[in-house]
PDB file of C-alpha atoms and ligand atoms in Angstrom:
ATOM      1  CA  UNK A 660      83.944 -21.906 -85.139  1.00 74.00           C
ATOM      2  CA  UNK A 661      83.804 -22.049 -81.130  1.00 80.00           C
ATOM      3  CA  UNK A 662      82.080 -20.284 -78.611  1.00 82.00           C
ATOM      4  CA  UNK A 663      84.998 -19.105 -76.250  1.00 84.00           C
ATOM      5  CA  UNK A 664      84.567 -19.668 -72.444  1.00 80.00           C
ATOM      6  CA  UNK A 665      87.022 -18.690 -69.883  1.00 79.00           C
ATOM      7  CA  UNK A 666      89.111 -21.927 -70.265  1.00 83.00           C
ATOM      8  CA  UNK A 667      89.574 -21.693 -73.958  1.00 85.00           C
ATOM      9  CA  UNK A 668      90.566 -17.915 -73.680  1.00 87.00           C
ATOM     10  CA  UNK A 669      92.924 -18.908 -71.146  1.00 88.00           C
ATOM     11  CA  UNK A 670      94.707 -21.544 -73.256  1.00 89.00           C
ATOM     12  CA  UNK A 671      94.030 -18.847 -76.460  1.00 90.00           C
ATOM     13  CA  UNK A 672      96.185 -16.540 -74.276  1.00 92.00           C
ATOM     14  CA  UNK A 673      98.922 -18.945 -73.692  1.00 93.00           C
ATOM     15  CA  UNK A 674      99.537 -19.325 -77.680  1.00 95.00           C
ATOM     16  CA  UNK A 675      99.060 -15.451 -78.649  1.00 96.00           C
ATOM     17  CA  UNK A 676     101.575 -12.573 -78.120  1.00 96.00           C
ATOM     18  CA  UNK A 677      99.916  -9.959 -79.806  1.00 97.00           C
ATOM     19  CA  UNK A 678      96.252  -8.608 -78.761  1.00 97.00           C
ATOM     20  CA  UNK A 679      94.631  -6.614 -81.574  1.00 98.00           C
ATOM     21  CA  UNK A 680      91.444  -5.032 -79.950  1.00 98.00           C
ATOM     22  CA  UNK A 681      88.629  -3.246 -81.971  1.00 98.00           C
ATOM     23  CA  UNK A 682      87.309  -0.268 -79.660  1.00 96.00           C
ATOM     24  CA  UNK A 683      83.708   0.926 -80.351  1.00 93.00           C
ATOM     25  CA  UNK A 684      81.624  -2.172 -79.543  1.00 93.00           C
ATOM     26  CA  UNK A 685      84.128  -4.195 -77.963  1.00 96.00           C
ATOM     27  CA  UNK A 686      85.355  -1.962 -75.286  1.00 97.00           C
ATOM     28  CA  UNK A 687      82.804   0.922 -75.149  1.00 95.00           C
ATOM     29  CA  UNK A 688      79.440   2.138 -76.610  1.00 89.00           C
ATOM     30  CA  UNK A 689      79.892   5.673 -77.189  1.00 86.00           C
ATOM     31  CA  UNK A 690      80.908   6.784 -73.906  1.00 90.00           C
ATOM     32  CA  UNK A 691      79.572   3.810 -71.498  1.00 91.00           C
ATOM     33  CA  UNK A 692      82.179   1.067 -70.846  1.00 94.00           C
ATOM     34  CA  UNK A 693      81.556  -2.597 -71.988  1.00 94.00           C
ATOM     35  CA  UNK A 694      81.460  -4.492 -68.765  1.00 93.00           C
ATOM     36  CA  UNK A 695      84.810  -6.871 -68.439  1.00 93.00           C
ATOM     37  CA  UNK A 696      86.652  -4.743 -70.803  1.00 95.00           C
ATOM     38  CA  UNK A 697      88.894  -3.026 -68.037  1.00 96.00           C
ATOM     39  CA  UNK A 698      89.442  -6.578 -66.633  1.00 95.00           C
ATOM     40  CA  UNK A 699      90.438  -8.241 -69.730  1.00 95.00           C
ATOM     41  CA  UNK A 700      93.028  -5.684 -70.626  1.00 96.00           C
ATOM     42  CA  UNK A 701      94.360  -5.657 -67.330  1.00 95.00           C
ATOM     43  CA  UNK A 702      94.558  -9.394 -66.901  1.00 94.00           C
ATOM     44  CA  UNK A 703      96.557  -9.375 -70.550  1.00 95.00           C
ATOM     45  CA  UNK A 704      98.708  -6.517 -69.433  1.00 96.00           C
ATOM     46  CA  UNK A 705      99.768  -8.583 -66.180  1.00 94.00           C
ATOM     47  CA  UNK A 706     100.547 -11.435 -68.572  1.00 94.00           C
ATOM     48  CA  UNK A 707     103.307  -9.285 -70.462  1.00 95.00           C
ATOM     49  CA  UNK A 708     100.809  -9.456 -73.741  1.00 96.00           C
ATOM     50  CA  UNK A 709     101.513  -6.960 -76.539  1.00 97.00           C
ATOM     51  CA  UNK A 710      97.974  -5.038 -76.804  1.00 98.00           C
ATOM     52  CA  UNK A 711      97.000  -2.726 -79.831  1.00 98.00           C
ATOM     53  CA  UNK A 712      94.084  -0.742 -80.419  1.00 98.00           C
ATOM     54  CA  UNK A 713      93.074  -0.933 -83.769  1.00 98.00           C
ATOM     55  CA  UNK A 714      90.017   1.265 -84.706  1.00 97.00           C
ATOM     56  CA  UNK A 715      88.590   2.535 -87.994  1.00 96.00           C
ATOM     57  CA  UNK A 716      86.808   5.318 -85.994  1.00 93.00           C
ATOM     58  CA  UNK A 717      88.558   8.589 -87.471  1.00 94.00           C
ATOM     59  CA  UNK A 718      87.088  10.924 -84.798  1.00 93.00           C
ATOM     60  CA  UNK A 719      89.990  11.417 -82.684  1.00 96.00           C
ATOM     61  CA  UNK A 720      93.638  12.152 -82.643  1.00 97.00           C
ATOM     62  CA  UNK A 721      95.908   9.403 -80.357  1.00 97.00           C
ATOM     63  CA  UNK A 722      96.113  12.244 -78.085  1.00 97.00           C
ATOM     64  CA  UNK A 723      92.448  12.429 -77.853  1.00 97.00           C
ATOM     65  CA  UNK A 724      92.052   8.369 -77.466  1.00 97.00           C
ATOM     66  CA  UNK A 725      94.653   8.363 -74.616  1.00 98.00           C
ATOM     67  CA  UNK A 726      92.209  10.562 -72.959  1.00 98.00           C
ATOM     68  CA  UNK A 727      89.135   8.498 -73.558  1.00 97.00           C
ATOM     69  CA  UNK A 728      90.507   5.388 -72.424  1.00 98.00           C
ATOM     70  CA  UNK A 729      92.015   6.921 -69.630  1.00 98.00           C
ATOM     71  CA  UNK A 730      88.641   8.399 -68.669  1.00 97.00           C
ATOM     72  CA  UNK A 731      86.982   5.013 -68.862  1.00 97.00           C
ATOM     73  CA  UNK A 732      89.767   3.361 -66.629  1.00 97.00           C
ATOM     74  CA  UNK A 733      91.545   1.761 -69.416  1.00 97.00           C
ATOM     75  CA  UNK A 734      95.144   1.203 -69.036  1.00 97.00           C
ATOM     76  CA  UNK A 735      96.731   2.537 -72.420  1.00 97.00           C
ATOM     77  CA  UNK A 736      99.951   4.145 -73.849  1.00 97.00           C
ATOM     78  CA  UNK A 737     100.141   6.363 -76.748  1.00 97.00           C
ATOM     79  CA  UNK A 738     102.229   3.683 -78.852  1.00 97.00           C
ATOM     80  CA  UNK A 739      99.227   1.522 -78.596  1.00 98.00           C
ATOM     81  CA  UNK A 740      96.861   3.172 -80.500  1.00 98.00           C
ATOM     82  CA  UNK A 741      96.402   2.367 -84.077  1.00 98.00           C
ATOM     83  CA  UNK A 742      93.344   4.565 -85.072  1.00 98.00           C
ATOM     84  CA  UNK A 743      92.723   5.487 -89.037  1.00 98.00           C
ATOM     85  CA  UNK A 744      93.482   9.009 -88.004  1.00 98.00           C
ATOM     86  CA  UNK A 745      97.293   8.202 -87.512  1.00 98.00           C
ATOM     87  CA  UNK A 746      97.378   5.603 -90.108  1.00 98.00           C
ATOM     88  CA  UNK A 747      96.167   7.646 -92.988  1.00 98.00           C
ATOM     89  CA  UNK A 748      98.656   9.984 -91.852  1.00 98.00           C
ATOM     90  CA  UNK A 749     101.212   7.339 -91.818  1.00 98.00           C
ATOM     91  CA  UNK A 750      99.880   5.987 -95.223  1.00 98.00           C
ATOM     92  CA  UNK A 751     100.103   9.598 -96.927  1.00 98.00           C
ATOM     93  CA  UNK A 752     103.781  10.530 -95.544  1.00 97.00           C
ATOM     94  CA  UNK A 753     105.143   6.968 -95.784  1.00 97.00           C
ATOM     95  CA  UNK A 754     103.812   5.189 -98.774  1.00 97.00           C
ATOM     96  CA  UNK A 755     102.365   8.434-100.682  1.00 97.00           C
ATOM     97  CA  UNK A 756     105.195  10.681 -99.970  1.00 97.00           C
ATOM     98  CA  UNK A 757     102.231  12.733-100.344  1.00 98.00           C
ATOM     99  CA  UNK A 758     103.030  16.704-101.004  1.00 96.00           C
ATOM    100  CA  UNK A 759     100.684  19.422-101.481  1.00 97.00           C
ATOM    101  CA  UNK A 760      97.413  20.193 -99.145  1.00 98.00           C
ATOM    102  CA  UNK A 761      94.674  17.617 -98.430  1.00 98.00           C
ATOM    103  CA  UNK A 762      91.243  18.670 -98.744  1.00 98.00           C
ATOM    104  CA  UNK A 763      89.894  17.044 -95.424  1.00 98.00           C
ATOM    105  CA  UNK A 764      86.285  15.945 -94.326  1.00 98.00           C
ATOM    106  CA  UNK A 765      87.055  15.045 -90.679  1.00 98.00           C
ATOM    107  CA  UNK A 766      87.053  16.200 -87.314  1.00 97.00           C
ATOM    108  CA  UNK A 767      89.374  18.557 -85.534  1.00 97.00           C
ATOM    109  CA  UNK A 768      91.521  15.596 -83.794  1.00 97.00           C
ATOM    110  CA  UNK A 769      92.204  13.904 -87.316  1.00 98.00           C
ATOM    111  CA  UNK A 770      93.023  17.404 -88.862  1.00 98.00           C
ATOM    112  CA  UNK A 771      95.722  17.617 -85.621  1.00 97.00           C
ATOM    113  CA  UNK A 772      96.963  13.974 -86.203  1.00 98.00           C
ATOM    114  CA  UNK A 773      97.581  14.661 -89.918  1.00 98.00           C
ATOM    115  CA  UNK A 774      98.978  18.318 -89.176  1.00 98.00           C
ATOM    116  CA  UNK A 775     101.549  16.795 -86.713  1.00 97.00           C
ATOM    117  CA  UNK A 776     102.357  14.158 -89.009  1.00 97.00           C
ATOM    118  CA  UNK A 777     103.526  16.705 -91.887  1.00 97.00           C
ATOM    119  CA  UNK A 778     100.354  16.750 -93.908  1.00 98.00           C
ATOM    120  CA  UNK A 779      99.052  19.860 -94.770  1.00 98.00           C
ATOM    121  CA  UNK A 780      95.186  20.291 -94.752  1.00 98.00           C
ATOM    122  CA  UNK A 781      92.070  22.346 -95.185  1.00 98.00           C
ATOM    123  CA  UNK A 782      90.029  23.445 -92.550  1.00 97.00           C
ATOM    124  CA  UNK A 783      87.479  20.994 -90.777  1.00 97.00           C
ATOM    125  CA  UNK A 784      84.331  22.254 -89.239  1.00 96.00           C
ATOM    126  CA  UNK A 785      81.107  23.998 -90.515  1.00 94.00           C
ATOM    127  CA  UNK A 786      81.432  25.055 -93.981  1.00 90.00           C
ATOM    128  CA  UNK A 787      78.044  26.581 -95.623  1.00 82.00           C
ATOM    129  CA  UNK A 788      77.110  28.458 -98.875  1.00 74.00           C
ATOM    130  CA  UNK A 789      74.257  30.361 -99.005  1.00 73.00           C
ATOM    131  CA  UNK A 790      72.947  31.932-102.306  1.00 73.00           C
ATOM    132  CA  UNK A 791      71.438  30.955-105.603  1.00 79.00           C
ATOM    133  CA  UNK A 792      72.591  27.539-107.204  1.00 79.00           C
ATOM    134  CA  UNK A 793      73.772  29.237-110.023  1.00 80.00           C
ATOM    135  CA  UNK A 794      76.633  30.862-107.923  1.00 79.00           C
ATOM    136  CA  UNK A 795      78.206  27.490-106.990  1.00 83.00           C
ATOM    137  CA  UNK A 796      79.415  26.935-110.725  1.00 84.00           C
ATOM    138  CA  UNK A 797      82.373  29.577-109.384  1.00 87.00           C
ATOM    139  CA  UNK A 798      82.662  28.585-105.980  1.00 90.00           C
ATOM    140  CA  UNK A 799      86.472  29.529-105.238  1.00 92.00           C
ATOM    141  CA  UNK A 800      88.692  26.794-105.520  1.00 96.00           C
ATOM    142  CA  UNK A 801      92.352  26.123-103.674  1.00 98.00           C
ATOM    143  CA  UNK A 802      94.697  25.645-105.858  1.00 98.00           C
ATOM    144  CA  UNK A 803      97.185  23.827-103.460  1.00 98.00           C
ATOM    145  CA  UNK A 804      94.904  20.981-103.019  1.00 98.00           C
ATOM    146  CA  UNK A 805      96.607  17.753-104.639  1.00 98.00           C
ATOM    147  CA  UNK A 806      94.209  15.191-102.415  1.00 98.00           C
ATOM    148  CA  UNK A 807      91.134  14.834-101.040  1.00 98.00           C
ATOM    149  CA  UNK A 808      90.356  12.547 -97.516  1.00 98.00           C
ATOM    150  CA  UNK A 809      87.249  11.627 -96.413  1.00 98.00           C
ATOM    151  CA  UNK A 810      86.616  10.660 -92.445  1.00 98.00           C
ATOM    152  CA  UNK A 811      84.057  11.237 -90.337  1.00 97.00           C
ATOM    153  CA  UNK A 812      82.660  14.791 -90.719  1.00 98.00           C
ATOM    154  CA  UNK A 813      78.977  15.581 -88.930  1.00 97.00           C
ATOM    155  CA  UNK A 814      79.295  18.848 -91.093  1.00 97.00           C
ATOM    156  CA  UNK A 815      79.333  16.823 -94.344  1.00 97.00           C
ATOM    157  CA  UNK A 816      77.295  18.915 -96.747  1.00 94.00           C
ATOM    158  CA  UNK A 817      76.551  19.719-100.550  1.00 92.00           C
ATOM    159  CA  UNK A 818      79.463  22.191-100.535  1.00 93.00           C
ATOM    160  CA  UNK A 819      81.805  19.767 -99.333  1.00 96.00           C
ATOM    161  CA  UNK A 820      80.580  17.362-101.634  1.00 96.00           C
ATOM    162  CA  UNK A 821      80.892  19.927-104.473  1.00 95.00           C
ATOM    163  CA  UNK A 822      84.296  20.762-103.713  1.00 97.00           C
ATOM    164  CA  UNK A 823      85.519  16.972-102.953  1.00 98.00           C
ATOM    165  CA  UNK A 824      84.248  16.174-106.707  1.00 98.00           C
ATOM    166  CA  UNK A 825      85.734  19.239-108.204  1.00 98.00           C
ATOM    167  CA  UNK A 826      89.212  18.370-106.777  1.00 98.00           C
ATOM    168  CA  UNK A 827      88.969  14.855-107.772  1.00 98.00           C
ATOM    169  CA  UNK A 828      88.252  15.373-111.428  1.00 98.00           C
ATOM    170  CA  UNK A 829      91.666  16.007-111.690  1.00 98.00           C
ATOM    171  CA  UNK A 830      93.155  12.297-112.114  1.00 98.00           C
ATOM    172  CA  UNK A 831      96.479  13.455-110.147  1.00 98.00           C
ATOM    173  CA  UNK A 832      94.708  14.237-107.033  1.00 98.00           C
ATOM    174  CA  UNK A 833      94.827  11.633-104.666  1.00 98.00           C
ATOM    175  CA  UNK A 834      91.509   9.904-103.268  1.00 98.00           C
ATOM    176  CA  UNK A 835      91.839   8.408 -99.740  1.00 98.00           C
ATOM    177  CA  UNK A 836      89.007   7.450 -97.145  1.00 98.00           C
ATOM    178  CA  UNK A 837      89.208   6.212 -93.478  1.00 98.00           C
ATOM    179  CA  UNK A 838      86.866   3.488 -93.700  1.00 97.00           C
ATOM    180  CA  UNK A 839      83.704   2.275 -94.921  1.00 96.00           C
ATOM    181  CA  UNK A 840      81.782   1.665 -91.813  1.00 92.00           C
ATOM    182  CA  UNK A 841      78.123   2.376 -92.609  1.00 92.00           C
ATOM    183  CA  UNK A 842      77.085   3.228 -89.180  1.00 88.00           C
ATOM    184  CA  UNK A 843      78.496   4.354 -85.516  1.00 83.00           C
ATOM    185  CA  UNK A 844      77.419   1.883 -82.654  1.00 75.00           C
ATOM    186  CA  UNK A 845      75.202   4.350 -80.453  1.00 75.00           C
ATOM    187  CA  UNK A 846      73.723   1.597 -78.030  1.00 73.00           C
ATOM    188  CA  UNK A 847      70.281   3.120 -79.083  1.00 81.00           C
ATOM    189  CA  UNK A 848      67.842   2.686 -81.745  1.00 89.00           C
ATOM    190  CA  UNK A 849      68.929   6.073 -83.615  1.00 91.00           C
ATOM    191  CA  UNK A 850      71.117   5.264 -86.558  1.00 91.00           C
ATOM    192  CA  UNK A 851      74.246   7.575 -86.913  1.00 91.00           C
ATOM    193  CA  UNK A 852      75.844   7.337 -90.472  1.00 95.00           C
ATOM    194  CA  UNK A 853      79.422   6.306 -90.449  1.00 94.00           C
ATOM    195  CA  UNK A 854      82.033   7.439 -92.492  1.00 96.00           C
ATOM    196  CA  UNK A 855      81.050   4.734 -95.181  1.00 97.00           C
ATOM    197  CA  UNK A 856      77.751   6.510 -95.804  1.00 98.00           C
ATOM    198  CA  UNK A 857      79.436  10.015 -96.689  1.00 98.00           C
ATOM    199  CA  UNK A 858      82.136   8.138 -98.639  1.00 98.00           C
ATOM    200  CA  UNK A 859      79.592   6.271-101.176  1.00 98.00           C
ATOM    201  CA  UNK A 860      78.250   9.893-101.909  1.00 98.00           C
ATOM    202  CA  UNK A 861      81.892  10.961-102.720  1.00 98.00           C
ATOM    203  CA  UNK A 862      82.592   7.949-104.791  1.00 98.00           C
ATOM    204  CA  UNK A 863      79.292   8.514-107.068  1.00 98.00           C
ATOM    205  CA  UNK A 864      79.545  12.037-107.591  1.00 98.00           C
ATOM    206  CA  UNK A 865      83.405  11.430-108.658  1.00 98.00           C
ATOM    207  CA  UNK A 866      83.067   8.028-110.091  1.00 98.00           C
ATOM    208  CA  UNK A 867      86.355   7.177-108.731  1.00 98.00           C
ATOM    209  CA  UNK A 868      87.785   4.628-106.256  1.00 98.00           C
ATOM    210  CA  UNK A 869      89.796   5.336-103.056  1.00 98.00           C
ATOM    211  CA  UNK A 870      92.482   3.905-101.305  1.00 98.00           C
ATOM    212  CA  UNK A 871      90.600   2.857 -98.084  1.00 98.00           C
ATOM    213  CA  UNK A 872      92.915   2.782 -94.788  1.00 98.00           C
ATOM    214  CA  UNK A 873      90.988   1.176 -92.309  1.00 98.00           C
ATOM    215  CA  UNK A 874      90.256  -2.442 -91.891  1.00 98.00           C
ATOM    216  CA  UNK A 875      89.687  -4.909 -93.488  1.00 98.00           C
ATOM    217  CA  UNK A 876      92.058  -3.069 -95.750  1.00 98.00           C
ATOM    218  CA  UNK A 877      95.942  -3.289 -95.743  1.00 96.00           C
ATOM    219  CA  UNK A 878      97.264   0.207 -95.132  1.00 98.00           C
ATOM    220  CA  UNK A 879      96.299  -0.001 -91.609  1.00 98.00           C
ATOM    221  CA  UNK A 880      97.767  -3.594 -90.993  1.00 97.00           C
ATOM    222  CA  UNK A 881     101.063  -1.816 -92.810  1.00 97.00           C
ATOM    223  CA  UNK A 882     100.999   0.995 -90.026  1.00 97.00           C
ATOM    224  CA  UNK A 883     100.789  -1.646 -87.180  1.00 97.00           C
ATOM    225  CA  UNK A 884     103.461  -3.530 -88.551  1.00 96.00           C
ATOM    226  CA  UNK A 885     105.723  -0.187 -88.598  1.00 95.00           C
ATOM    227  CA  UNK A 886     105.064  -0.093 -84.800  1.00 92.00           C
ATOM    228  CA  UNK A 887     105.730  -3.519 -83.890  1.00 92.00           C
ATOM    229  CA  UNK A 888     107.198  -6.886 -85.332  1.00 91.00           C
ATOM    230  CA  UNK A 889     103.694  -8.782 -85.602  1.00 93.00           C
ATOM    231  CA  UNK A 890     104.430 -12.865 -85.814  1.00 95.00           C
ATOM    232  CA  UNK A 891     100.772 -13.404 -87.594  1.00 95.00           C
ATOM    233  CA  UNK A 892     100.655 -16.906 -85.916  1.00 96.00           C
ATOM    234  CA  UNK A 893     100.921 -15.633 -82.724  1.00 97.00           C
ATOM    235  CA  UNK A 894      98.507 -12.452 -82.883  1.00 97.00           C
ATOM    236  CA  UNK A 895      94.622 -12.251 -82.666  1.00 97.00           C
ATOM    237  CA  UNK A 896      91.880  -9.822 -83.754  1.00 98.00           C
ATOM    238  CA  UNK A 897      88.958  -9.331 -81.278  1.00 98.00           C
ATOM    239  CA  UNK A 898      86.201  -7.320 -82.755  1.00 98.00           C
ATOM    240  CA  UNK A 899      82.265  -6.507 -83.210  1.00 96.00           C
ATOM    241  CA  UNK A 900      81.971  -6.416 -86.826  1.00 95.00           C
ATOM    242  CA  UNK A 901      82.233  -9.083 -89.416  1.00 97.00           C
ATOM    243  CA  UNK A 902      83.070  -7.393 -92.422  1.00 95.00           C
ATOM    244  CA  UNK A 903      85.865  -5.163 -90.864  1.00 96.00           C
ATOM    245  CA  UNK A 904      87.400  -6.626 -87.891  1.00 98.00           C
ATOM    246  CA  UNK A 905      86.687 -10.178 -88.965  1.00 98.00           C
ATOM    247  CA  UNK A 906      87.925  -9.997 -92.375  1.00 98.00           C
ATOM    248  CA  UNK A 907      90.897  -7.815 -91.416  1.00 98.00           C
ATOM    249  CA  UNK A 908      92.025 -10.841 -89.031  1.00 98.00           C
ATOM    250  CA  UNK A 909      91.428 -13.661 -91.697  1.00 97.00           C
ATOM    251  CA  UNK A 910      93.063 -11.448 -94.370  1.00 97.00           C
ATOM    252  CA  UNK A 911      96.105 -11.124 -92.486  1.00 96.00           C
ATOM    253  CA  UNK A 912      96.438 -14.818 -91.463  1.00 96.00           C
ATOM    254  CA  UNK A 913      95.691 -13.553 -87.522  1.00 97.00           C
ATOM    255  CA  UNK A 914      93.312 -15.478 -85.475  1.00 96.00           C
ATOM    256  CA  UNK A 915      89.864 -13.814 -84.791  1.00 97.00           C
ATOM    257  CA  UNK A 916      87.463 -13.397 -82.150  1.00 97.00           C
ATOM    258  CA  UNK A 917      84.143 -12.237 -82.623  1.00 97.00           C
ATOM    259  CA  UNK A 918      82.420 -10.154 -79.640  1.00 96.00           C
ATOM    260  CA  UNK A 919      78.286  -9.922 -79.666  1.00 95.00           C
ATOM    261  CA  UNK A 920      78.743  -6.792 -77.593  1.00 93.00           C
ATOM    262  CA  UNK A 921      78.515  -4.362 -80.698  1.00 90.00           C
ATOM    263  CA  UNK A 922      77.045  -4.299 -83.944  1.00 88.00           C
ATOM    264  CA  UNK A 923      76.699  -8.008 -84.842  1.00 93.00           C
ATOM    265  CA  UNK A 924      73.584  -9.986 -83.517  1.00 93.00           C
ATOM    266  CA  UNK A 925      73.737 -13.585 -82.750  1.00 95.00           C
ATOM    267  CA  UNK A 926      71.422 -14.017 -86.192  1.00 96.00           C
ATOM    268  CA  UNK A 927      73.791 -11.987 -88.380  1.00 96.00           C
ATOM    269  CA  UNK A 928      76.561 -14.519 -87.018  1.00 96.00           C
ATOM    270  CA  UNK A 929      74.789 -17.378 -87.784  1.00 95.00           C
ATOM    271  CA  UNK A 930      74.102 -16.038 -91.227  1.00 96.00           C
ATOM    272  CA  UNK A 931      77.500 -15.423 -91.931  1.00 95.00           C
ATOM    273  CA  UNK A 932      78.357 -18.957 -90.791  1.00 94.00           C
ATOM    274  CA  UNK A 933      75.790 -20.684 -93.054  1.00 95.00           C
ATOM    275  CA  UNK A 934      77.655 -19.372 -96.263  1.00 94.00           C
ATOM    276  CA  UNK A 935      80.108 -21.781 -98.155  1.00 92.00           C
ATOM    277  CA  UNK A 936      82.681 -19.245 -98.189  1.00 91.00           C
ATOM    278  CA  UNK A 937      83.258 -16.379 -96.546  1.00 94.00           C
ATOM    279  CA  UNK A 938      86.193 -14.338 -95.460  1.00 96.00           C
ATOM    280  CA  UNK A 939      83.938 -12.903 -92.286  1.00 97.00           C
ATOM    281  CA  UNK A 940      83.644 -16.076 -90.622  1.00 97.00           C
ATOM    282  CA  UNK A 941      85.408 -15.980 -87.103  1.00 96.00           C
ATOM    283  CA  UNK A 942      87.446 -18.586 -85.449  1.00 95.00           C
ATOM    284  CA  UNK A 943      85.915 -18.007 -82.122  1.00 95.00           C
ATOM    285  CA  UNK A 944      83.123 -15.867 -80.752  1.00 95.00           C
ATOM    286  CA  UNK A 945      81.753 -14.524 -77.360  1.00 94.00           C
ATOM    287  CA  UNK A 946      79.174 -12.778 -75.872  1.00 92.00           C
ATOM    288  CA  UNK A 947      81.382  -9.830 -74.486  1.00 90.00           C
ATOM    289  CA  UNK A 948      84.779  -9.517 -72.937  1.00 91.00           C
ATOM    290  CA  UNK A 949      82.754 -10.207 -69.577  1.00 88.00           C
ATOM    291  CA  UNK A 950      82.293 -13.879 -70.504  1.00 83.00           C
ATOM    292  CA  UNK A 951      86.043 -14.156 -70.537  1.00 80.00           C
ATOM    293  CA  UNK A 952      86.929 -12.678 -67.602  1.00 79.00           C
ATOM    294  CA  UNK A 953      84.030 -13.969 -65.466  1.00 68.00           C
ATOM    295  CA  UNK A 954      84.624 -17.324 -66.367  1.00 60.00           C
ATOM    296  CA  UNK A 955      88.267 -17.225 -65.656  1.00 58.00           C
TER     297      UNK A 955
HETATM  298 MG1  LIG B 141      83.782  -2.058 -83.505  1.00 77.02          MG
END
């Protein structure tokens, strides 16, 4: 594994056609831009490189992502965004040929993306039931539900778990999850549970394993390949998370760059590198995209 400096980056760029960027922890943290990000993307664009933004974050639709990129000053086009909301819809429509209705744990943007792709879903948002626990055993069910989707849902609660588990007790009910990220990067000391933490609860209560769409799993890569002809030898994945971004790159035969601007510390990287065999070892690492653009 090598530390990338500006010169190495330039060399890498000349051998790469497709740049896949993770977003949280690489381009921004929450609503704060990570320095050097805009310069790096703008430069690659000027070199006519193909750029995709491949994110496990399921909180937004592609339309909402375009707004976020634009607000922060990143040049972007709708077709460059491969988020799990889109990849989930792609998978359900083109791989599962999903029919019926999905019980969705997610945010409005996710619902909108799925509905626009022709996937019928339940409502999202707060859903509370009050009353004695005894009454919950006769909770009303939607007979049209044929699948359960777990994404990020800040209104996740006992009622939603009850419904998801009950629907999943039918072995024909599909079980799909956007990602397994345990936390959301915040840039503060507050720990925000990610979709993966909610998913663990649903897996445990249902005793079932979902198809996971996001990195490091293959459905999001299949979705990406449907958008562009990807020559794996000439593609790099740039991300801040070892278990998702770097494992995804390695599994799919891509080059990998870890940025230390997000959830992975230098100590964690060293620990990973000390393991004899790991799919989470990056080929290159850098402190942040700024290191690369500054030294060029
Ligand atoms: Mg990230």
